C-alpha positions as a LaTeX table, in Angstrom:
\begin{tabular}{lrrr}
\hline
Residue & $x$ (\AA) & $y$ (\AA) & $z$ (\AA) \\
\hline
Met1 & 90.48 & $-3.00$ & 25.35 \\
Arg2 & 91.79 & $-2.63$ & 21.82 \\
Leu3 & 89.16 & $-2.13$ & 19.10 \\
Thr4 & 89.57 & $-3.48$ & 15.57 \\
Thr5 & 88.97 & $-1.23$ & 12.57 \\
Arg6 & 85.57 & $-2.87$ & 12.10 \\
Gly7 & 84.72 & $-2.32$ & 15.77 \\
Leu8 & 85.73 & 1.34 & 15.62 \\
Thr9 & 83.61 & 1.84 & 12.52 \\
Ala10 & 80.58 & 0.26 & 14.19 \\
Ala11 & 81.07 & 2.44 & 17.28 \\
Leu12 & 81.29 & 5.56 & 15.14 \\
Val13 & 78.09 & 4.62 & 13.33 \\
Leu14 & 76.29 & 4.35 & 16.66 \\
Met15 & 77.63 & 7.69 & 17.91 \\
Leu16 & 77.13 & 9.60 & 14.68 \\
Ala17 & 73.78 & 8.09 & 13.65 \\
Pro18 & 71.74 & 11.22 & 14.50 \\
Ala19 & 74.13 & 13.39 & 12.50 \\
Leu20 & 74.38 & 11.03 & 9.52 \\
Gly21 & 70.64 & 10.42 & 9.31 \\
Ala22 & 68.34 & 7.92 & 10.94 \\
Gln23 & 68.72 & 4.21 & 10.13 \\
Glu24 & 65.16 & 2.90 & 9.90 \\
Ile25 & 64.36 & $-0.63$ & 11.06 \\
Lys26 & 61.33 & $-1.78$ & 9.08 \\
Ile27 & 59.61 & $-4.86$ & 10.53 \\
Ala28 & 56.93 & $-7.00$ & 8.84 \\
Ala29 & 54.24 & $-7.83$ & 11.42 \\
Ser30 & 51.08 & $-8.93$ & 9.61 \\
Ser31 & 48.99 & $-11.59$ & 11.38 \\
Ser32 & 45.42 & $-12.88$ & 10.99 \\
Ser33 & 44.85 & $-12.56$ & 14.75 \\
Gly34 & 46.40 & $-9.09$ & 15.21 \\
Thr35 & 48.99 & $-10.37$ & 17.72 \\
Tyr36 & 52.14 & $-9.36$ & 15.84 \\
Gln37 & 50.87 & $-5.84$ & 15.20 \\
Lys38 & 50.08 & $-5.41$ & 18.90 \\
Met39 & 53.46 & $-6.74$ & 20.07 \\
Leu40 & 55.39 & $-4.66$ & 17.55 \\
Gly41 & 53.56 & $-1.57$ & 18.75 \\
Glu42 & 54.77 & $-2.25$ & 22.30 \\
Leu43 & 58.32 & $-2.90$ & 21.07 \\
Ile44 & 58.27 & 0.38 & 19.13 \\
Gly45 & 57.13 & 2.14 & 22.29 \\
Val46 & 60.29 & 1.22 & 24.22 \\
Cys47 & 62.98 & 0.86 & 21.53 \\
Ser48 & 62.25 & 3.24 & 18.64 \\
Thr49 & 64.63 & 6.25 & 18.72 \\
Asp50 & 65.49 & 9.20 & 16.51 \\
Ala51 & 68.67 & 7.40 & 15.46 \\
Phe52 & 66.99 & 4.03 & 14.95 \\
Pro53 & 63.27 & 4.53 & 14.23 \\
Ile54 & 61.35 & 1.23 & 14.20 \\
Thr55 & 58.40 & 1.13 & 11.80 \\
Met56 & 55.89 & $-1.44$ & 10.58 \\
Ala57 & 56.27 & $-2.64$ & 6.99 \\
Gln58 & 53.17 & $-2.30$ & 4.82 \\
Asn59 & 52.38 & $-5.90$ & 3.91 \\
Glu60 & 49.68 & $-8.52$ & 4.31 \\
Gly61 & 49.45 & $-12.30$ & 4.36 \\
Gly62 & 50.31 & $-13.12$ & 7.96 \\
Ala63 & 53.59 & $-14.90$ & 8.75 \\
Pro64 & 54.16 & $-16.04$ & 5.11 \\
Gly65 & 53.65 & $-12.45$ & 3.95 \\
Asn66 & 56.11 & $-11.25$ & 6.58 \\
Leu67 & 58.73 & $-13.73$ & 5.39 \\
Asp68 & 58.10 & $-12.66$ & 1.80 \\
Ala69 & 58.65 & $-9.00$ & 2.78 \\
Leu70 & 62.00 & $-9.95$ & 4.33 \\
Val71 & 63.06 & $-12.08$ & 1.35 \\
Asn72 & 62.20 & $-9.28$ & $-1.10$ \\
Asn73 & 63.95 & $-6.56$ & 0.93 \\
Arg74 & 60.78 & $-4.71$ & 1.87 \\
Ala75 & 61.60 & $-5.26$ & 5.54 \\
Gln76 & 64.77 & $-5.80$ & 7.57 \\
Ala77 & 63.10 & $-8.19$ & 10.00 \\
Ala78 & 59.94 & $-10.27$ & 10.12 \\
Phe79 & 57.70 & $-11.74$ & 12.79 \\
Leu80 & 56.76 & $-15.37$ & 12.13 \\
His81 & 56.28 & $-18.66$ & 13.90 \\
Ser82 & 59.11 & $-21.11$ & 13.47 \\
Asp83 & 57.24 & $-23.79$ & 11.52 \\
Val84 & 56.60 & $-21.33$ & 8.66 \\
Tyr85 & 60.37 & $-21.00$ & 8.32 \\
Phe86 & 60.89 & $-24.78$ & 8.60 \\
Ala87 & 58.42 & $-25.42$ & 5.77 \\
Asn88 & 60.08 & $-22.88$ & 3.46 \\
Ala89 & 63.67 & $-23.92$ & 4.30 \\
Gln90 & 62.86 & $-27.56$ & 3.53 \\
Ala91 & 61.55 & $-26.54$ & 0.11 \\
Asp92 & 64.35 & $-24.04$ & $-0.66$ \\
Pro93 & 67.80 & $-24.37$ & 1.02 \\
Thr94 & 68.63 & $-20.72$ & 0.24 \\
Tyr95 & 66.32 & $-19.74$ & 3.13 \\
Lys96 & 69.05 & $-20.91$ & 5.51 \\
Arg97 & 70.59 & $-17.44$ & 5.18 \\
Tyr98 & 67.84 & $-16.09$ & 7.44 \\
Lys99 & 68.57 & $-16.19$ & 11.15 \\
Thr100 & 67.06 & $-15.31$ & 14.52 \\
Leu101 & 67.46 & $-11.74$ & 15.75 \\
Leu102 & 65.10 & $-12.30$ & 18.71 \\
Ala103 & 63.65 & $-15.55$ & 20.06 \\
Leu104 & 60.25 & $-14.70$ & 21.51 \\
Trp105 & 57.24 & $-16.54$ & 22.97 \\
Pro106 & 55.52 & $-19.85$ & 22.19 \\
Glu107 & 52.61 & $-19.46$ & 19.75 \\
Pro108 & 50.04 & $-22.09$ & 20.67 \\
Ile109 & 48.01 & $-23.92$ & 18.06 \\
His110 & 44.33 & $-23.13$ & 18.68 \\
Val111 & 41.84 & $-25.65$ & 17.27 \\
Leu112 & 38.44 & $-23.96$ & 17.22 \\
Ala113 & 35.17 & $-25.88$ & 16.96 \\
Leu114 & 31.48 & $-25.09$ & 17.16 \\
Arg115 & 29.78 & $-26.38$ & 20.30 \\
Thr116 & 26.93 & $-27.51$ & 18.05 \\
Ser117 & 28.56 & $-28.98$ & 14.96 \\
Lys118 & 27.19 & $-28.23$ & 11.50 \\
Thr119 & 29.28 & $-30.96$ & 9.87 \\
Gly120 & 27.69 & $-34.27$ & 8.93 \\
Arg121 & 29.00 & $-37.44$ & 10.52 \\
Lys122 & 31.14 & $-39.56$ & 8.21 \\
Gly123 & 29.20 & $-42.38$ & 6.61 \\
Phe124 & 25.78 & $-41.17$ & 7.78 \\
Ser125 & 23.19 & $-39.07$ & 6.00 \\
Leu126 & 21.83 & $-37.74$ & 9.30 \\
Gly127 & 23.43 & $-36.46$ & 12.47 \\
Lys128 & 26.46 & $-34.32$ & 13.09 \\
Gln129 & 30.08 & $-35.19$ & 13.82 \\
Glu130 & 31.19 & $-34.04$ & 17.25 \\
Phe131 & 34.85 & $-33.04$ & 17.55 \\
Thr132 & 36.78 & $-33.62$ & 20.77 \\
Ser133 & 40.26 & $-33.21$ & 19.26 \\
Leu134 & 41.87 & $-32.48$ & 15.90 \\
Gln135 & 42.26 & $-36.24$ & 15.45 \\
Asp136 & 38.49 & $-36.46$ & 14.88 \\
Ala137 & 38.88 & $-34.33$ & 11.72 \\
Lys138 & 40.23 & $-37.16$ & 9.55 \\
Gly139 & 38.42 & $-36.94$ & 6.22 \\
Phe140 & 37.02 & $-33.47$ & 6.97 \\
Arg141 & 37.93 & $-29.93$ & 5.85 \\
Val142 & 39.90 & $-27.71$ & 8.24 \\
Gly143 & 40.36 & $-23.98$ & 7.60 \\
Ala144 & 43.26 & $-21.67$ & 8.37 \\
Ala145 & 44.75 & $-18.35$ & 7.25 \\
Gly146 & 48.27 & $-16.90$ & 7.06 \\
Gly147 & 50.93 & $-18.95$ & 8.82 \\
Gly148 & 48.23 & $-21.24$ & 10.19 \\
Val149 & 48.00 & $-22.79$ & 6.72 \\
Phe150 & 51.61 & $-24.02$ & 7.00 \\
Thr151 & 50.94 & $-25.33$ & 10.52 \\
Ser152 & 47.81 & $-27.15$ & 9.38 \\
Arg153 & 49.67 & $-28.79$ & 6.49 \\
Ile154 & 52.37 & $-30.05$ & 8.87 \\
Leu155 & 49.72 & $-31.46$ & 11.23 \\
Thr156 & 47.86 & $-33.29$ & 8.45 \\
Gly157 & 51.07 & $-34.34$ & 6.63 \\
Gln158 & 53.84 & $-35.19$ & 9.07 \\
Gly159 & 51.24 & $-35.53$ & 11.83 \\
Glu160 & 49.11 & $-37.82$ & 9.63 \\
Gly161 & 45.95 & $-35.98$ & 10.63 \\
Gly162 & 44.23 & $-37.00$ & 7.41 \\
Phe163 & 42.20 & $-33.81$ & 6.96 \\
Glu164 & 42.00 & $-31.41$ & 4.03 \\
Val165 & 43.48 & $-27.94$ & 4.62 \\
Val166 & 41.39 & $-25.09$ & 3.22 \\
Pro167 & 43.31 & $-21.76$ & 3.08 \\
Phe168 & 41.63 & $-18.39$ & 3.61 \\
Asn169 & 42.89 & $-14.82$ & 3.37 \\
Thr170 & 41.90 & $-13.67$ & 6.85 \\
Gly171 & 40.96 & $-15.06$ & 10.24 \\
Ala172 & 37.50 & $-13.51$ & 9.89 \\
Glu173 & 36.92 & $-15.54$ & 6.73 \\
Val174 & 37.95 & $-18.73$ & 8.56 \\
Ile175 & 35.44 & $-18.13$ & 11.37 \\
Asp176 & 32.71 & $-17.29$ & 8.84 \\
Ala177 & 33.35 & $-20.58$ & 7.01 \\
Leu178 & 33.17 & $-22.46$ & 10.34 \\
Asn179 & 29.85 & $-20.79$ & 11.15 \\
Lys180 & 28.42 & $-21.82$ & 7.78 \\
Gly181 & 29.59 & $-25.41$ & 8.10 \\
Asp182 & 31.92 & $-25.10$ & 5.09 \\
Ile183 & 34.76 & $-26.36$ & 7.30 \\
Ala184 & 34.64 & $-28.68$ & 10.30 \\
Leu185 & 37.31 & $-26.97$ & 12.40 \\
Ala186 & 39.47 & $-23.85$ & 12.30 \\
Ile187 & 43.16 & $-23.60$ & 13.19 \\
Phe188 & 44.73 & $-20.39$ & 14.49 \\
Val189 & 48.34 & $-19.99$ & 15.59 \\
Gly190 & 49.44 & $-17.19$ & 17.86 \\
Ala191 & 50.21 & $-16.05$ & 21.36 \\
Ala192 & 47.33 & $-16.63$ & 23.76 \\
Pro193 & 44.98 & $-14.99$ & 24.27 \\
Leu194 & 44.26 & $-14.39$ & 20.59 \\
Pro195 & 42.33 & $-11.12$ & 20.14 \\
Asn196 & 39.96 & $-12.51$ & 17.49 \\
Leu197 & 39.06 & $-15.56$ & 19.63 \\
Glu198 & 38.64 & $-13.68$ & 22.91 \\
Lys199 & 35.72 & $-11.71$ & 21.51 \\
Leu200 & 33.78 & $-14.78$ & 20.33 \\
Asp201 & 30.56 & $-15.93$ & 22.01 \\
His202 & 31.84 & $-18.59$ & 24.41 \\
Thr203 & 28.49 & $-20.36$ & 24.38 \\
Ala204 & 28.85 & $-21.04$ & 20.64 \\
Tyr205 & 32.51 & $-22.07$ & 20.37 \\
Lys206 & 35.02 & $-24.28$ & 22.12 \\
Leu207 & 38.75 & $-24.98$ & 21.88 \\
Ile208 & 39.87 & $-28.61$ & 21.57 \\
Pro209 & 43.30 & $-30.29$ & 21.82 \\
Val210 & 45.48 & $-31.42$ & 18.92 \\
Gly211 & 45.48 & $-34.99$ & 20.26 \\
Glu212 & 48.27 & $-37.23$ & 21.53 \\
Thr213 & 48.69 & $-39.27$ & 18.33 \\
Ile214 & 49.26 & $-36.27$ & 16.06 \\
Ala215 & 51.40 & $-34.56$ & 18.73 \\
Ala216 & 53.74 & $-37.56$ & 18.98 \\
Arg217 & 54.41 & $-37.44$ & 15.22 \\
Val218 & 55.40 & $-33.74$ & 15.16 \\
Lys219 & 57.24 & $-33.45$ & 18.50 \\
Gly220 & 60.46 & $-32.46$ & 16.71 \\
Val221 & 58.83 & $-29.30$ & 15.34 \\
Tyr222 & 56.75 & $-28.03$ & 18.29 \\
Arg223 & 56.87 & $-27.53$ & 22.04 \\
Glu224 & 54.09 & $-28.71$ & 24.35 \\
Val225 & 52.18 & $-25.86$ & 26.06 \\
Asn226 & 48.82 & $-25.19$ & 27.71 \\
Ile227 & 46.19 & $-22.57$ & 26.88 \\
Asn228 & 43.29 & $-21.47$ & 29.05 \\
Tyr229 & 40.30 & $-19.45$ & 27.82 \\
Ala230 & 37.51 & $-18.95$ & 30.35 \\
Gly231 & 34.32 & $-20.41$ & 28.88 \\
Met232 & 36.04 & $-22.01$ & 25.88 \\
Thr233 & 38.21 & $-24.56$ & 27.71 \\
Asp234 & 37.65 & $-26.55$ & 30.87 \\
Gly235 & 40.78 & $-25.25$ & 32.56 \\
Pro236 & 44.25 & $-25.59$ & 30.99 \\
Leu237 & 44.15 & $-27.31$ & 27.59 \\
Lys238 & 47.21 & $-29.13$ & 26.25 \\
Thr239 & 48.31 & $-28.13$ & 22.76 \\
Leu240 & 51.46 & $-27.57$ & 20.70 \\
Ala241 & 53.34 & $-24.39$ & 19.82 \\
Pro242 & 55.94 & $-23.19$ & 17.35 \\
Leu243 & 58.11 & $-20.34$ & 18.63 \\
Ala244 & 57.50 & $-16.72$ & 17.66 \\
Thr245 & 60.72 & $-15.45$ & 16.11 \\
Leu246 & 61.95 & $-12.12$ & 14.80 \\
Leu247 & 63.84 & $-13.26$ & 11.72 \\
Thr248 & 66.46 & $-11.25$ & 9.86 \\
Arg249 & 69.56 & $-11.82$ & 7.72 \\
Gln250 & 73.23 & $-10.94$ & 7.85 \\
Tyr251 & 73.77 & $-7.44$ & 6.46 \\
Gln252 & 77.05 & $-6.10$ & 5.06 \\
Thr253 & 76.83 & $-2.39$ & 5.83 \\
Glu254 & 77.79 & $-1.06$ & 9.25 \\
Ala255 & 74.64 & 1.07 & 9.49 \\
Arg256 & 72.34 & $-1.94$ & 9.06 \\
Ile257 & 74.38 & $-4.01$ & 11.51 \\
Ala258 & 74.26 & $-1.16$ & 14.03 \\
Ala259 & 70.47 & $-1.08$ & 13.70 \\
Gln260 & 70.25 & $-4.82$ & 14.37 \\
Arg261 & 72.54 & $-4.45$ & 17.37 \\
His262 & 70.47 & $-1.57$ & 18.74 \\
Leu263 & 67.23 & $-3.54$ & 18.47 \\
Arg264 & 68.63 & $-6.67$ & 20.13 \\
Gln265 & 70.37 & $-4.79$ & 22.95 \\
Cys266 & 67.40 & $-2.52$ & 23.60 \\
Phe267 & 64.97 & $-5.44$ & 23.61 \\
Tyr268 & 66.83 & $-7.36$ & 26.30 \\
Gln269 & 67.40 & $-4.19$ & 28.31 \\
Lys270 & 63.69 & $-3.33$ & 28.19 \\
Leu271 & 62.37 & $-6.89$ & 28.52 \\
Pro272 & 61.67 & $-6.56$ & 32.29 \\
Gln273 & 59.63 & $-3.40$ & 31.60 \\
Leu274 & 57.68 & $-5.14$ & 28.83 \\
Gln275 & 57.03 & $-8.10$ & 31.14 \\
Asp276 & 55.77 & $-5.83$ & 33.93 \\
Glu277 & 53.73 & $-3.38$ & 31.84 \\
Gly278 & 53.03 & $-4.92$ & 28.44 \\
Ser279 & 51.14 & $-7.87$ & 26.99 \\
Pro280 & 51.31 & $-11.12$ & 28.98 \\
Asn281 & 53.15 & $-12.84$ & 26.11 \\
Trp282 & 56.36 & $-11.02$ & 27.06 \\
Gln283 & 56.35 & $-12.96$ & 30.34 \\
Gln284 & 57.01 & $-16.13$ & 28.34 \\
Val285 & 60.19 & $-14.72$ & 26.80 \\
Ser286 & 63.54 & $-15.69$ & 28.31 \\
Ala287 & 66.66 & $-13.62$ & 27.64 \\
Ser288 & 68.69 & $-16.86$ & 27.58 \\
Asp289 & 66.47 & $-18.58$ & 24.98 \\
Arg290 & 68.08 & $-18.72$ & 21.53 \\
Gly291 & 65.01 & $-20.31$ & 19.98 \\
Val292 & 64.82 & $-23.20$ & 17.54 \\
Leu293 & 66.26 & $-21.55$ & 14.40 \\
Asp294 & 69.84 & $-20.50$ & 13.63 \\
Trp295 & 70.97 & $-17.56$ & 15.78 \\
Leu296 & 72.43 & $-14.42$ & 14.14 \\
Asp297 & 75.90 & $-13.67$ & 15.54 \\
Leu298 & 76.50 & $-9.92$ & 15.32 \\
Pro299 & 80.07 & $-8.55$ & 15.07 \\
Lys300 & 81.36 & $-7.38$ & 18.46 \\
\hline
\end{tabular}
């Protein structure tokens, strides 16, 4: 097989990387639930090498903060759920330059409620509103943090949920506001099981569905999935999910392209090991899935 000049250069970069110096791959992985940090740690464990060390970018703000780190060149790739990208690309067409390096797992929308509501029923001075789905939140305040804020705005806007979205800095602040009755419901987005929801007292909280009416209005943005938390759901619970995506952009230098190629090739080579030994979310990843965003075509 005859190699082009570009192909020979890329091959030389791969072979000579240790001698020329390591090409770091910095990935933004902030999340209010801790999921991205955990998954990146497992990815680093199988794919970080002396030639291509994979490190975590120092940033905050969940999925929006990760995207900001990528946009401002503080990271070469960013974990986010696909609806965060959709929202930004609709507002600013220049975001279309960002593409999928890895299509990952569905990130279910978790709607968290108190079993004993602290929110007054609409139109009544006494009594509390009970919530059986997100559709019951019309006219109420719903809290979220990080990328969950974008998801919540899509559900109340395009989904016509009719609730007010209250943003918070962290997932812990969202749960605290729910406990105080400052918000009626809390929305978290991330691969199940979410670490910060698993540790909650199951006798005090429950997970509820998005609801068929809202789901029908946003079916072009999300996939239908089920979640199941012992004690917080009565068996599998139907909800919606954006897709976790490792987003990047097209680089011009051979060293950066070689780093992207290494990460993609290593990931698919090690995917069976991650599925057998790592977090259960890897089992939802398919090597043939190209996701819902534009795919990055790397030079051969």
